[in-house]
Amino acid sequence: MAGAGGRTWRDLLAGRARKRKSAFGSVAELREAALHLLDHHQNLNDLLLEVEDSVKPGGQGGVEHQQVSSESFIASVLQEQASRLGVPTAILAAKNAVTNIERICQASASPSQVPLLNLDQRKRLSCLLQTVKDLLANNMFCRSLFCQEMWKMKDPPVLEAVWHLHRGDIIGLGELLESNPAVPAAVEWLCSSLCGLCERAEEPSGDAELAGHVLSDFAIVFLQNGFQQTSELGRKLEFKKVPYICRAVLQRMLTWLLDAVGKEKQEDVSTLQAMRFWLNVFNMSVYKSAVHPDSLQQFFSHTLTEVLTYNPLLKVSDAIHMQKEWSFTRTCSLLTALYRKLFVVFSAKESICQLQQVLETHEVNWQHVLSCVSTLVVCQAEAEQLFKDLLSHLLIKAFENFDMENMITAFLIARQAALEGPAVFVPYSEWFKASFGSAGGHHGSSKKALVFLFEFLSELVPFEAAPYLKVHIMYPPFVPTKHRSILLEYITLAKTRLADLKVAIEDMGLYEDLSSTDESVQPQGQALRDVEKALQIFENTRRIPTSVIEASIFRRPYYTSWFLPALLRPRVLPKTPDVRMAFIDSLKRADKIPSNLYSTYVQACCAMKEKMLQGGSKVETSHSKETVEQLKAELAELRMLIVDQAKYEDVPAQIAVISDRLASVLGHSSDENEAATLNSPVQVDISAPRLEPCHQSVVDLLLTSFCQNLIAASYFNPPDRQGPCLSLFVKMMCGHRNLLPALLGRLCQLIYHQGPSLNDAHILGLAAFVIHLSESRALIPEVEASFGISQPVPAKVLSVSEFWNCLLACRTEESFAFCMRFCTAAASYLMCKFSSYSHEDLCALLPPSLVKKLQYVMPRLCLEARGILCEEAKTDLIWSSLSCPSLNHKRASLCLWKQARFQELLKEKAFQLSFREWLLLELEVYPEKDILSASERQDFHYWAIYQWYLPAPSASGGCDGDLEKACGIIINTILDSSQRLDLSSCDQPKKAVNPDILCKLQEMVLELGCRRKLRSGCLDAQRHFLFEILQERLKDRKHGSALGEQLWRQQELLLHRRILVGLPASALILTCQKGKKTTLDCEDFFHFVNSELKNVCSRGYALSYDITAHFFRGLLNASLDCEESAGGVNDVLTACQTKCPTVLFSAALWWPRLEPVLCSQWKRLFGIPLAEELERLREWQSSATSFLFSGVVFPVSGPPWISAAFLHCTVQQQSPRGRRRNALKRLETDTEQLLVSLLFFSLMDLISAKIAPKEGVDFQTSLEWSLEILQCLEERGTSWPLLFHRAEEDPRKYHVLRSAASDCHIRLLPVAFYCLTPCFHRELLTREQSFLYVALDLYIQLLRLFVEGKDLPQPDRAGQSPDSTEHVNCAWPCLLYVLQGDPLEVISTARRFLLSAIPRCPAQSFGNIQLLLDTCEELDPELGAALLQFSRPAMAMELDDELALF
C-alpha cells in the first residue's frame, strides 16, 4: 500500500523504526499487532503492484536482502489471505493479477480499444509482471486460471499487455489463445488488435519500434503453431485451438491486405501505410532460427497460393482486355511488395513451379496471377528462360489434349511478360513467330492441330486489342498451301475486329514496332516515325526504300493519306538541299508524289518562309517537363538504394518504375523513330551524329545518373560488392529500343568526338557503362555506322564490340592518351566487378576490341610493356589505382598490364592482337600528330615487327619467322586499310601509304631478294610471291552490286599499282637459272598486266608513266644478274611483242619522258651502248618524228602495231592538225596494218577523251583524227571492219591490239564505231561482206550496255577517289559520258544507220547473221523484222548453193 507522498508501506515502517523505540515488549507482540492491522486495512491488488521501489541503491548484499524480504512478505500475505478465504494461493494470485491487468488496461483515456499502452500503464504493468514472475518462481501462481480469467474481463486485453506476458515467459500467446472458449472471438480480437497495431505504428508517436517487436514475436507464434512440422507435433499436442486460430488470423490479415489492393486509389495514405507495416510479417529477418525453415516455406507457399486464388471473379476475357493495366509499374505497390517478399524464400524456378501448380489446380484471380508474372520477370533475372520453358510446356500440353485452358494460360503469360519490355522478356511478336511461324511449330503436326490453333485465335478475336491482332496478321502462323483458306478466314475475322476498333490494317506503319503493345500511337504518329526511318535509309543508300515503293503500290491508302502528308509537312526549306529535300525530289521524279499534292507543299513552304520573315512563330517542344521531373525523381531514389547494400533487393522494382517513366518521356517525342524492328540495325552517323535535343537531354540524364551511381556506390564498396544494380539499370536502357539510336549517337559524340577532353570521372563512368552494355549485348542490334552522306560506300554493319573499335580511334597524341585511359578503365572495372567469374565467363563478357586497343597502345606508349612482365596483383589494387584522387594513368595501365589474370586473358585467341590488326591500327596514325617522335616510332616499329610479330607463331597472330609471309600480311593490310572507309576521309581523303610501314616492307622485299640469290642452286620454276598476293585478292570476289564491285576493283588495282611502284624496281622481275645461264623471268608481271593492270590504263592501251618507268628501271637493274645484261633485256622486250604488247605501247606513249631516264641508268650501270631492243625503241620514236617533220619515208620495221603506236603518240603529242592528213597520204601503199592499227589507237583516244577528260585528250580532235584515218583506209579500199571482230570470232591480225586494250575500252568500241558513221560510204556495204555482221553485232552490244546499266546512277566525277587522274572502270557510267548524258542519242543514230543500210546490203552480207537474228528480234523487234525480210533471198541462195554442190 502507498502512503502519503507516494511512499511505500515498508518505507513508512522503516522510517518509524528509526524514529522511536518500539512500544512492544517482544517480537511476537509486534507480529500480532501487524497482522491485526492487515486484517482490517489490507488491499491485495495494490500489494501486487508494490515492487517498483522495493530495491534501493546500496550494497549488493542489501539489495538481495530487501528483494527476498519483499517476495517473502507478499507471498506470506497471499498465503494468509488465501487461507482466510479458503482458496489456494495460486488461484488467489491469478485472480488478483487479472484484476490488476484489467484496471491497467482500462486506465487509458482513449474511448476505443487501442493496441498499445501509455507510459503510465506500461510502468504499472511492468511492476505487476515482476511480482507475477516472483510468484511463478515460488509456485504460487496458477497459469491456467489466469488464462481463463483473462477472457472473462469486461473488455479484451490490450495487445501490448498480452505481448508483455508472452515476452516475459509468464503466459505464452499460444497458451492464452488455447484457453479462450470462443475461438471466433479470439480471432476477431487478434485481427482487430493487429490492424490497430499496424495503424499505430505509422503514427508519429515513436511507437514504431515497439510495434515492430510485438508484430515480430506474434508472427513467430503464428508460424510455429499455424504451420507445424511433423517433428513439432509431439511437444505441441496440448494445443488444439491455437493452430486454427493462428491460420485464421493470418488468413484474415491477408484478406484485409488484398481487399485494399483493388481499392488502392480509394484508400487513404494512412491505411496503406498500415498495411505496408503488416508486410513486415513476410520479412525473413523476423524469424531467424525461431521458426523451422519448412514452416517458413509452407507459410510463404500457402500465402502465395491464397494471393493467386483470392476472389477469382475475373473471367479470361477480362484478363485479355485488362492485362496491360497489370504490368509491374501499374500494379498496386502493396501487391508487388508482397510478391517480392514472398519470392525471397523461393528460387525463381520454385516460384514458377508453384505458379504452374496453382494454375493447374485452382480457380485463379487473373489480375494477381499476371501481376505475379510481371513481378517475377522484373525482379528475377532467371525468370525469362524459366517462363519460356513454362510456355513451351503449356503449348505442348495444349496441343496434345487440344486443351483451350493451357492455350489461354500460355498466351496470357507470354503477353504479360512481354509487357515488361525486351530487357526482361522477348516481345510478343517474337514469341508468336518463334512458336507458330514455322512448320516445326506445335501446330504443324496435323490439320487437327492447325484447326485447333485457329479456333483458339478466332475465339480471342472479340476481346483482342489491336496490337495483338496486327501481330497475328503481319506474322501469321505457318500454314501449308492446301490449308490457306483457314488462315485467310482468320485474317478476315481479325480485320473485321480491327475495323470495329477503327484501326485499319492499311494504316499500319511501314516500320511499325509490332513488339509494342502501346495502343496510343495513331496513324499520323506512326507515319512521322516511318518518314524518319525512310529518311535514314535513303541517307545511307541514296535509293528510295523498297518499303516505300511497295507501300505506294500495294498500300496506297496509307501511303497517300498518312505517309505523304507526314513527309510533306510545310517548313522553311534550307538553302542547301538536305536529305528530306533529296528524298522528296527522288519520289517526285519517280512519279510517287501526285502533282497537286507536291504543288500544295511547295506553296505552303513558301508561305511559311514569308511568315518567318514577317515575324515567324516559335517552335513548341513536345517534351513534357512534368514527366522528365518524375524521371529525375525516380533516378534520385535509385541512387539512395544503390548506396545502401541492405536495400539492393528494392533496386529491380525501382528500375522498373524508372523504365515506365522513361517510356512516358520517350513517347512524347513524336518525330523520333521508335519503330525500328528488333532485327534492324541502329543507324549512327559517326562523322556527325545527330540527336534530337529532347532525346539528348534524356540520354544525358541517364548517363549522368549511371556515372553518379557508380561513383557513389564505389565510395562505400568496390565494384564486386555493389550487386547487380548497375547491370539492371543498363539492361533496362537497352530494353527501350527507341532510345538506342540516341544513346549510341551520344556515346559516339562523347567517346569519338570529345573523348580527349573528358575528365577522369567521365572516362571511368563511360568505360563502366560500355562494359555493362557488353553484358547486355544480346539486347542491342547491330550498328549501321555511316561516315557521312558524301561517301559512295554504303554504311558498315557492326557488332557493338566493333562499334567501340570505331569510336576509339588512335591517330593523334590526344587520342592515344584517351584510348589508353578508357580501355584501362573498362578492363579494370570488368575485372573488379566480375572478379568471381570464371575465366570463360570473363572472356565472354569482355569486348575484344577494348583488349586489342590496349595491346596496341600499351607497348607503343610504355617501354615497360614491350615484353611479358607478369606479377600477381590483387583486384582491389587495380581499382584503387583508378579511383585514387591523384590518378597516374600510366601507372594504372601498367598495374592492369602486369596482372597475371589479365595476361592470361591475352593468351586467348579472341583477344590476341594479330600482326594484321596491329598494322591496320598503325596505318591510321597521322605521323605529323603522332605521340611518338620519328625516331621513337622507328624504334617501336622495329620492335613490333622484327622482335614481336615476325618470330611469333601464327596461332597467336604472328608470322612463324617467315619473311615472305610477313610481306604478304603487310601488303594485304596496306591494301585493306586503303580500301576501308577511313573515318578521317569524311573531311580529308587519306591517300598516301604510311611511309614508315612502306619502308619496312621495302627492307623485307630486298632481304628476300638477297636470300634468293644466296640459295644454293636451282632457282627454276620459281613463283613470284608478290603477284600471287595481288592476284589472290582479286579472285572470286563478288559482293554487292555490279557497280560497287567494279568501283572496288578499280580502286584495288590503283592501289596495287601504287604498292608496286613503292617497292624496289627489281622486285617486279625474277631471275631464273637455265642450265648455266641466268635469265630474267617477267611472266608473272606480264600476266598481271594483261589480266588486271591494263584495266586501269588511262588511255585504254598504255599503263601509267609511274609503273611503266618502274618496270624498265627494274629490268635494267635485274639484268645485272645476267651474264649478258644486254641479252637479258633484249629477250624480255622481244617477249613483250607477243606476250605483253601493253608494255611496249606504254613505252611508245611515254618515250619522251622515259628515254633520258633509261639512257642515264644504262650508262650508269654498264657504260656500253644501249641494248638492241632499247635502241629499236629509240629508232621507232625517231622515225615517227622524222616522218612527221622531215618528210622522209616512214619505215615499218618489226610488228606494224608497234610502229603505229609510236606514230600515233607522236602525232598526238607533236603534230599540228594540218600535217596529219598529209602524213597519212605519204604512207606507202603496203601499210594497211599500220593504218588499221592507227585507227585502233585513235578510237581508244576517242573513248578516253570522254571517260578520262583530265588526260588531256580532246574528243573533237580525236574524232577528226579517227575520221581522217578511216577516210584514208576507204580511199585505199583497205578492209578494216575486222578490227571490231570479237577475239573469239577472229583471233587473227588484230588480236594483239584488242588484247592490249582495257576491258572498259573494248566494251565501249560500239560507241566509237557509231561515231564514225559519217565516213561509212555505200561502197563499204558492198565491198565488205562482213560489215553488216560487224555493225549488227556492235549495235546489239550497244543495246546491252543500255539494258544492263539502266538502273545505274550517273557518277559524280568531283568525288572520284582515290586518284583523280584515273577514270572509273565501269562501262555504263562511261557510256553516259560518251553519249553526253543521253544514252538514247547514239542508239538512235546507230538504229537509223542500220535501217537505212540493210536494204542496200548485198545478199551475201546476210549469210552469217543468223546467230545474231534471234537476239536482235528480242532487243529490237523492228530491226529484227527488217533483217528477216531482207535476209530471205540470201537464205534461198545459200540453199541453192548447197544443192548445187551435190
PDB file of C-alpha atoms in Angstrom, residues 732-943:
ATOM      1  CA  MET A 732      16.657  -1.504 -68.724  1.00  0.00           C
ATOM      2  CA  MET A 733      18.003   1.208 -71.008  1.00  0.00           C
ATOM      3  CA  CYS A 734      18.795  -1.341 -73.708  1.00  0.00           C
ATOM      4  CA  GLY A 735      15.232  -2.573 -73.484  1.00  0.00           C
ATOM      5  CA  HIS A 736      13.989   0.772 -74.818  1.00  0.00           C
ATOM      6  CA  ARG A 737      14.773   0.218 -78.499  1.00  0.00           C
ATOM      7  CA  ASN A 738      13.720   3.729 -79.462  1.00  0.00           C
ATOM      8  CA  LEU A 739      16.361   5.069 -77.084  1.00  0.00           C
ATOM      9  CA  LEU A 740      19.266   3.129 -78.623  1.00  0.00           C
ATOM     10  CA  PRO A 741      19.936   5.413 -81.634  1.00  0.00           C
ATOM     11  CA  ALA A 742      20.165   8.448 -79.371  1.00  0.00           C
ATOM     12  CA  LEU A 743      22.191   6.525 -76.779  1.00  0.00           C
ATOM     13  CA  LEU A 744      24.749   5.178 -79.256  1.00  0.00           C
ATOM     14  CA  GLY A 745      24.864   8.519 -81.060  1.00  0.00           C
ATOM     15  CA  ARG A 746      25.580  10.297 -77.790  1.00  0.00           C
ATOM     16  CA  LEU A 747      28.281   7.781 -76.900  1.00  0.00           C
ATOM     17  CA  CYS A 748      29.778   8.462 -80.325  1.00  0.00           C
ATOM     18  CA  GLN A 749      29.829  12.185 -79.557  1.00  0.00           C
ATOM     19  CA  LEU A 750      31.392  11.663 -76.141  1.00  0.00           C
ATOM     20  CA  ILE A 751      33.953   8.980 -77.000  1.00  0.00           C
ATOM     21  CA  TYR A 752      34.901   9.676 -80.605  1.00  0.00           C
ATOM     22  CA  HIS A 753      34.486  13.444 -80.825  1.00  0.00           C
ATOM     23  CA  GLN A 754      35.006  14.653 -77.240  1.00  0.00           C
ATOM     24  CA  GLY A 755      36.996  11.816 -75.670  1.00  0.00           C
ATOM     25  CA  PRO A 756      40.319  13.586 -75.063  1.00  0.00           C
ATOM     26  CA  SER A 757      38.547  16.460 -73.286  1.00  0.00           C
ATOM     27  CA  LEU A 758      36.720  14.250 -70.747  1.00  0.00           C
ATOM     28  CA  ASN A 759      37.876  14.183 -67.145  1.00  0.00           C
ATOM     29  CA  ASP A 760      38.756  11.056 -65.193  1.00  0.00           C
ATOM     30  CA  ALA A 761      35.315  10.609 -63.606  1.00  0.00           C
ATOM     31  CA  HIS A 762      33.623  10.838 -67.002  1.00  0.00           C
ATOM     32  CA  ILE A 763      36.016   8.340 -68.539  1.00  0.00           C
ATOM     33  CA  LEU A 764      35.600   5.887 -65.675  1.00  0.00           C
ATOM     34  CA  GLY A 765      31.814   6.171 -65.831  1.00  0.00           C
ATOM     35  CA  LEU A 766      31.623   5.764 -69.607  1.00  0.00           C
ATOM     36  CA  ALA A 767      34.062   2.838 -69.522  1.00  0.00           C
ATOM     37  CA  ALA A 768      31.941   1.049 -66.914  1.00  0.00           C
ATOM     38  CA  PHE A 769      28.827   1.838 -68.950  1.00  0.00           C
ATOM     39  CA  VAL A 770      30.392   0.257 -72.038  1.00  0.00           C
ATOM     40  CA  ILE A 771      31.169  -2.881 -70.028  1.00  0.00           C
ATOM     41  CA  HIS A 772      27.566  -3.161 -68.901  1.00  0.00           C
ATOM     42  CA  LEU A 773      26.395  -2.577 -72.470  1.00  0.00           C
ATOM     43  CA  SER A 774      28.556  -5.510 -73.460  1.00  0.00           C
ATOM     44  CA  GLU A 775      26.902  -7.506 -70.696  1.00  0.00           C
ATOM     45  CA  SER A 776      23.517  -6.686 -72.299  1.00  0.00           C
ATOM     46  CA  ARG A 777      24.751  -7.064 -75.879  1.00  0.00           C
ATOM     47  CA  ALA A 778      22.023  -9.608 -76.666  1.00  0.00           C
ATOM     48  CA  LEU A 779      19.515  -6.744 -76.425  1.00  0.00           C
ATOM     49  CA  ILE A 780      21.428  -4.444 -78.772  1.00  0.00           C
ATOM     50  CA  PRO A 781      21.033  -4.948 -82.517  1.00  0.00           C
ATOM     51  CA  GLU A 782      23.880  -4.397 -84.914  1.00  0.00           C
ATOM     52  CA  VAL A 783      25.035  -0.858 -85.563  1.00  0.00           C
ATOM     53  CA  GLU A 784      24.903   0.538 -89.088  1.00  0.00           C
ATOM     54  CA  ALA A 785      27.747   3.005 -88.934  1.00  0.00           C
ATOM     55  CA  SER A 786      27.860   5.562 -91.722  1.00  0.00           C
ATOM     56  CA  PHE A 787      30.605   8.078 -92.271  1.00  0.00           C
ATOM     57  CA  GLY A 788      28.930  10.996 -93.964  1.00  0.00           C
ATOM     58  CA  ILE A 789      26.404  11.455 -96.774  1.00  0.00           C
ATOM     59  CA  SER A 790      29.021  12.218 -99.415  1.00  0.00           C
ATOM     60  CA  GLN A 791      30.655   8.827 -99.178  1.00  0.00           C
ATOM     61  CA  PRO A 792      29.949   6.415-102.058  1.00  0.00           C
ATOM     62  CA  VAL A 793      30.491   3.343 -99.897  1.00  0.00           C
ATOM     63  CA  PRO A 794      27.436   2.019 -98.034  1.00  0.00           C
ATOM     64  CA  ALA A 795      27.298   2.064 -94.251  1.00  0.00           C
ATOM     65  CA  LYS A 796      29.017  -0.712 -92.343  1.00  0.00           C
ATOM     66  CA  VAL A 797      27.008  -3.058 -90.173  1.00  0.00           C
ATOM     67  CA  LEU A 798      28.966  -3.625 -86.984  1.00  0.00           C
ATOM     68  CA  SER A 799      28.537  -5.539 -83.773  1.00  0.00           C
ATOM     69  CA  VAL A 800      28.613  -3.492 -80.583  1.00  0.00           C
ATOM     70  CA  SER A 801      32.211  -4.559 -79.934  1.00  0.00           C
ATOM     71  CA  GLU A 802      33.257  -3.445 -83.424  1.00  0.00           C
ATOM     72  CA  PHE A 803      31.402  -0.195 -82.838  1.00  0.00           C
ATOM     73  CA  TRP A 804      33.650   0.578 -79.847  1.00  0.00           C
ATOM     74  CA  ASN A 805      36.628  -0.170 -82.080  1.00  0.00           C
ATOM     75  CA  CYS A 806      35.435   2.532 -84.485  1.00  0.00           C
ATOM     76  CA  LEU A 807      34.938   5.056 -81.708  1.00  0.00           C
ATOM     77  CA  LEU A 808      38.313   4.504 -80.065  1.00  0.00           C
ATOM     78  CA  ALA A 809      40.478   5.914 -82.844  1.00  0.00           C
ATOM     79  CA  CYS A 810      44.233   6.161 -82.283  1.00  0.00           C
ATOM     80  CA  ARG A 811      45.593   8.789 -84.632  1.00  0.00           C
ATOM     81  CA  THR A 812      46.903  11.717 -82.644  1.00  0.00           C
ATOM     82  CA  GLU A 813      48.716  12.343 -79.393  1.00  0.00           C
ATOM     83  CA  GLU A 814      45.462  13.218 -77.618  1.00  0.00           C
ATOM     84  CA  SER A 815      43.534  10.231 -78.941  1.00  0.00           C
ATOM     85  CA  PHE A 816      46.312   7.819 -77.918  1.00  0.00           C
ATOM     86  CA  ALA A 817      46.252   9.092 -74.337  1.00  0.00           C
ATOM     87  CA  PHE A 818      42.454   8.925 -74.179  1.00  0.00           C
ATOM     88  CA  CYS A 819      42.319   5.431 -75.652  1.00  0.00           C
ATOM     89  CA  MET A 820      44.775   4.107 -73.072  1.00  0.00           C
ATOM     90  CA  ARG A 821      42.831   5.689 -70.195  1.00  0.00           C
ATOM     91  CA  PHE A 822      39.462   4.488 -71.461  1.00  0.00           C
ATOM     92  CA  CYS A 823      40.494   0.899 -72.202  1.00  0.00           C
ATOM     93  CA  THR A 824      42.364   0.643 -68.913  1.00  0.00           C
ATOM     94  CA  ALA A 825      39.319   1.864 -67.018  1.00  0.00           C
ATOM     95  CA  ALA A 826      36.998  -0.528 -68.867  1.00  0.00           C
ATOM     96  CA  ALA A 827      39.172  -3.619 -68.443  1.00  0.00           C
ATOM     97  CA  SER A 828      39.986  -2.822 -64.802  1.00  0.00           C
ATOM     98  CA  TYR A 829      36.342  -2.240 -63.947  1.00  0.00           C
ATOM     99  CA  LEU A 830      35.335  -5.514 -65.559  1.00  0.00           C
ATOM    100  CA  MET A 831      37.995  -7.497 -63.724  1.00  0.00           C
ATOM    101  CA  CYS A 832      36.981  -5.917 -60.426  1.00  0.00           C
ATOM    102  CA  LYS A 833      33.226  -6.052 -60.959  1.00  0.00           C
ATOM    103  CA  PHE A 834      33.199  -9.654 -62.131  1.00  0.00           C
ATOM    104  CA  SER A 835      36.184 -10.918 -60.186  1.00  0.00           C
ATOM    105  CA  SER A 836      34.287 -14.035 -59.139  1.00  0.00           C
ATOM    106  CA  TYR A 837      33.594 -15.028 -62.744  1.00  0.00           C
ATOM    107  CA  SER A 838      35.382 -17.974 -64.272  1.00  0.00           C
ATOM    108  CA  HIS A 839      37.959 -17.398 -66.982  1.00  0.00           C
ATOM    109  CA  GLU A 840      35.486 -18.453 -69.673  1.00  0.00           C
ATOM    110  CA  ASP A 841      32.723 -16.180 -68.399  1.00  0.00           C
ATOM    111  CA  LEU A 842      35.115 -13.268 -68.185  1.00  0.00           C
ATOM    112  CA  CYS A 843      36.209 -13.839 -71.771  1.00  0.00           C
ATOM    113  CA  ALA A 844      32.602 -13.893 -72.931  1.00  0.00           C
ATOM    114  CA  LEU A 845      31.907 -10.577 -71.250  1.00  0.00           C
ATOM    115  CA  LEU A 846      34.991  -8.589 -72.218  1.00  0.00           C
ATOM    116  CA  PRO A 847      34.751  -6.751 -75.593  1.00  0.00           C
ATOM    117  CA  PRO A 848      37.742  -7.970 -77.645  1.00  0.00           C
ATOM    118  CA  SER A 849      38.159  -4.582 -79.316  1.00  0.00           C
ATOM    119  CA  LEU A 850      38.984  -2.911 -75.984  1.00  0.00           C
ATOM    120  CA  VAL A 851      41.629  -5.507 -75.138  1.00  0.00           C
ATOM    121  CA  LYS A 852      43.182  -5.255 -78.586  1.00  0.00           C
ATOM    122  CA  LYS A 853      43.298  -1.473 -78.411  1.00  0.00           C
ATOM    123  CA  LEU A 854      45.067  -1.790 -75.078  1.00  0.00           C
ATOM    124  CA  GLN A 855      47.541  -4.295 -76.543  1.00  0.00           C
ATOM    125  CA  TYR A 856      48.265  -1.811 -79.308  1.00  0.00           C
ATOM    126  CA  VAL A 857      48.568   1.300 -77.178  1.00  0.00           C
ATOM    127  CA  MET A 858      50.477  -0.036 -74.163  1.00  0.00           C
ATOM    128  CA  PRO A 859      53.707  -1.141 -75.900  1.00  0.00           C
ATOM    129  CA  ARG A 860      53.568   1.989 -78.027  1.00  0.00           C
ATOM    130  CA  LEU A 861      53.473   4.341 -75.046  1.00  0.00           C
ATOM    131  CA  CYS A 862      55.227   2.316 -72.327  1.00  0.00           C
ATOM    132  CA  LEU A 863      58.629   0.740 -72.830  1.00  0.00           C
ATOM    133  CA  GLU A 864      57.930  -1.481 -69.802  1.00  0.00           C
ATOM    134  CA  ALA A 865      55.105  -3.170 -71.705  1.00  0.00           C
ATOM    135  CA  ARG A 866      57.325  -4.320 -74.588  1.00  0.00           C
ATOM    136  CA  GLY A 867      57.679  -7.767 -73.188  1.00  0.00           C
ATOM    137  CA  ILE A 868      55.865 -10.105 -70.819  1.00  0.00           C
ATOM    138  CA  LEU A 869      56.153  -8.696 -67.331  1.00  0.00           C
ATOM    139  CA  CYS A 870      53.685 -10.586 -65.189  1.00  0.00           C
ATOM    140  CA  GLU A 871      53.167 -10.198 -61.482  1.00  0.00           C
ATOM    141  CA  GLU A 872      50.249 -11.206 -59.300  1.00  0.00           C
ATOM    142  CA  ALA A 873      48.110  -8.202 -58.433  1.00  0.00           C
ATOM    143  CA  LYS A 874      45.011  -8.080 -56.301  1.00  0.00           C
ATOM    144  CA  THR A 875      41.779  -6.953 -57.864  1.00  0.00           C
ATOM    145  CA  ASP A 876      41.220  -4.137 -55.420  1.00  0.00           C
ATOM    146  CA  LEU A 877      44.681  -2.822 -56.157  1.00  0.00           C
ATOM    147  CA  ILE A 878      43.641  -2.252 -59.780  1.00  0.00           C
ATOM    148  CA  TRP A 879      40.512  -0.443 -58.669  1.00  0.00           C
ATOM    149  CA  SER A 880      42.398   1.663 -56.137  1.00  0.00           C
ATOM    150  CA  SER A 881      44.842   2.735 -58.820  1.00  0.00           C
ATOM    151  CA  LEU A 882      41.890   4.036 -60.844  1.00  0.00           C
ATOM    152  CA  SER A 883      39.891   5.661 -58.059  1.00  0.00           C
ATOM    153  CA  CYS A 884      42.666   7.433 -56.186  1.00  0.00           C
ATOM    154  CA  PRO A 885      42.495  11.261 -56.319  1.00  0.00           C
ATOM    155  CA  SER A 886      45.972  11.690 -57.790  1.00  0.00           C
ATOM    156  CA  LEU A 887      45.437   9.334 -60.689  1.00  0.00           C
ATOM    157  CA  ASN A 888      48.540   8.402 -62.671  1.00  0.00           C
ATOM    158  CA  HIS A 889      47.215   6.985 -65.930  1.00  0.00           C
ATOM    159  CA  LYS A 890      50.375   5.198 -66.972  1.00  0.00           C
ATOM    160  CA  ARG A 891      50.755   3.642 -63.532  1.00  0.00           C
ATOM    161  CA  ALA A 892      47.148   2.435 -63.592  1.00  0.00           C
ATOM    162  CA  SER A 893      47.616   0.945 -67.054  1.00  0.00           C
ATOM    163  CA  LEU A 894      50.817  -0.831 -66.060  1.00  0.00           C
ATOM    164  CA  CYS A 895      49.140  -2.121 -62.918  1.00  0.00           C
ATOM    165  CA  LEU A 896      46.499  -3.772 -65.075  1.00  0.00           C
ATOM    166  CA  TRP A 897      49.004  -4.882 -67.725  1.00  0.00           C
ATOM    167  CA  LYS A 898      51.195  -6.695 -65.212  1.00  0.00           C
ATOM    168  CA  GLN A 899      48.367  -8.538 -63.534  1.00  0.00           C
ATOM    169  CA  ALA A 900      48.565 -12.279 -64.038  1.00  0.00           C
ATOM    170  CA  ARG A 901      44.881 -12.718 -64.765  1.00  0.00           C
ATOM    171  CA  PHE A 902      44.951 -10.044 -67.458  1.00  0.00           C
ATOM    172  CA  GLN A 903      47.969 -11.685 -69.068  1.00  0.00           C
ATOM    173  CA  GLU A 904      46.025 -14.940 -69.074  1.00  0.00           C
ATOM    174  CA  LEU A 905      43.263 -13.190 -70.987  1.00  0.00           C
ATOM    175  CA  LEU A 906      45.770 -12.013 -73.581  1.00  0.00           C
ATOM    176  CA  LYS A 907      46.580 -15.633 -74.368  1.00  0.00           C
ATOM    177  CA  GLU A 908      43.044 -16.233 -75.590  1.00  0.00           C
ATOM    178  CA  LYS A 909      42.799 -16.212 -79.384  1.00  0.00           C
ATOM    179  CA  ALA A 910      39.831 -13.825 -79.344  1.00  0.00           C
ATOM    180  CA  PHE A 911      41.894 -11.195 -77.534  1.00  0.00           C
ATOM    181  CA  GLN A 912      45.199 -11.568 -79.374  1.00  0.00           C
ATOM    182  CA  LEU A 913      46.162  -8.598 -81.498  1.00  0.00           C
ATOM    183  CA  SER A 914      47.395 -10.110 -84.732  1.00  0.00           C
ATOM    184  CA  PHE A 915      50.066  -8.626 -86.957  1.00  0.00           C
ATOM    185  CA  ARG A 916      47.418  -7.610 -89.468  1.00  0.00           C
ATOM    186  CA  GLU A 917      45.309  -5.856 -86.816  1.00  0.00           C
ATOM    187  CA  TRP A 918      48.378  -4.102 -85.477  1.00  0.00           C
ATOM    188  CA  LEU A 919      49.209  -2.871 -88.959  1.00  0.00           C
ATOM    189  CA  LEU A 920      45.674  -1.609 -89.547  1.00  0.00           C
ATOM    190  CA  LEU A 921      45.881   0.442 -86.377  1.00  0.00           C
ATOM    191  CA  GLU A 922      49.344   1.731 -87.194  1.00  0.00           C
ATOM    192  CA  LEU A 923      48.308   2.765 -90.695  1.00  0.00           C
ATOM    193  CA  GLU A 924      45.631   5.026 -89.221  1.00  0.00           C
ATOM    194  CA  VAL A 925      48.158   7.128 -87.310  1.00  0.00           C
ATOM    195  CA  TYR A 926      48.880  10.657 -88.527  1.00  0.00           C
ATOM    196  CA  PRO A 927      52.704  10.769 -88.412  1.00  0.00           C
ATOM    197  CA  GLU A 928      52.762  14.551 -88.045  1.00  0.00           C
ATOM    198  CA  LYS A 929      50.431  14.348 -84.999  1.00  0.00           C
ATOM    199  CA  ASP A 930      51.797  11.143 -83.506  1.00  0.00           C
ATOM    200  CA  ILE A 931      52.555  10.952 -79.808  1.00  0.00           C
ATOM    201  CA  LEU A 932      55.914   9.413 -80.759  1.00  0.00           C
ATOM    202  CA  SER A 933      58.704  11.243 -82.492  1.00  0.00           C
ATOM    203  CA  ALA A 934      60.024   9.911 -85.800  1.00  0.00           C
ATOM    204  CA  SER A 935      62.923   8.094 -84.131  1.00  0.00           C
ATOM    205  CA  GLU A 936      60.726   6.692 -81.360  1.00  0.00           C
ATOM    206  CA  ARG A 937      58.252   5.465 -83.937  1.00  0.00           C
ATOM    207  CA  GLN A 938      61.062   3.829 -85.901  1.00  0.00           C
ATOM    208  CA  ASP A 939      62.246   2.011 -82.760  1.00  0.00           C
ATOM    209  CA  PHE A 940      58.691   0.915 -81.974  1.00  0.00           C
ATOM    210  CA  HIS A 941      58.165  -0.421 -85.494  1.00  0.00           C
ATOM    211  CA  TYR A 942      61.415  -2.348 -85.341  1.00  0.00           C
ATOM    212  CA  TRP A 943      60.431  -3.931 -82.023  1.00  0.00           C
TER     213      TRP A 943
END
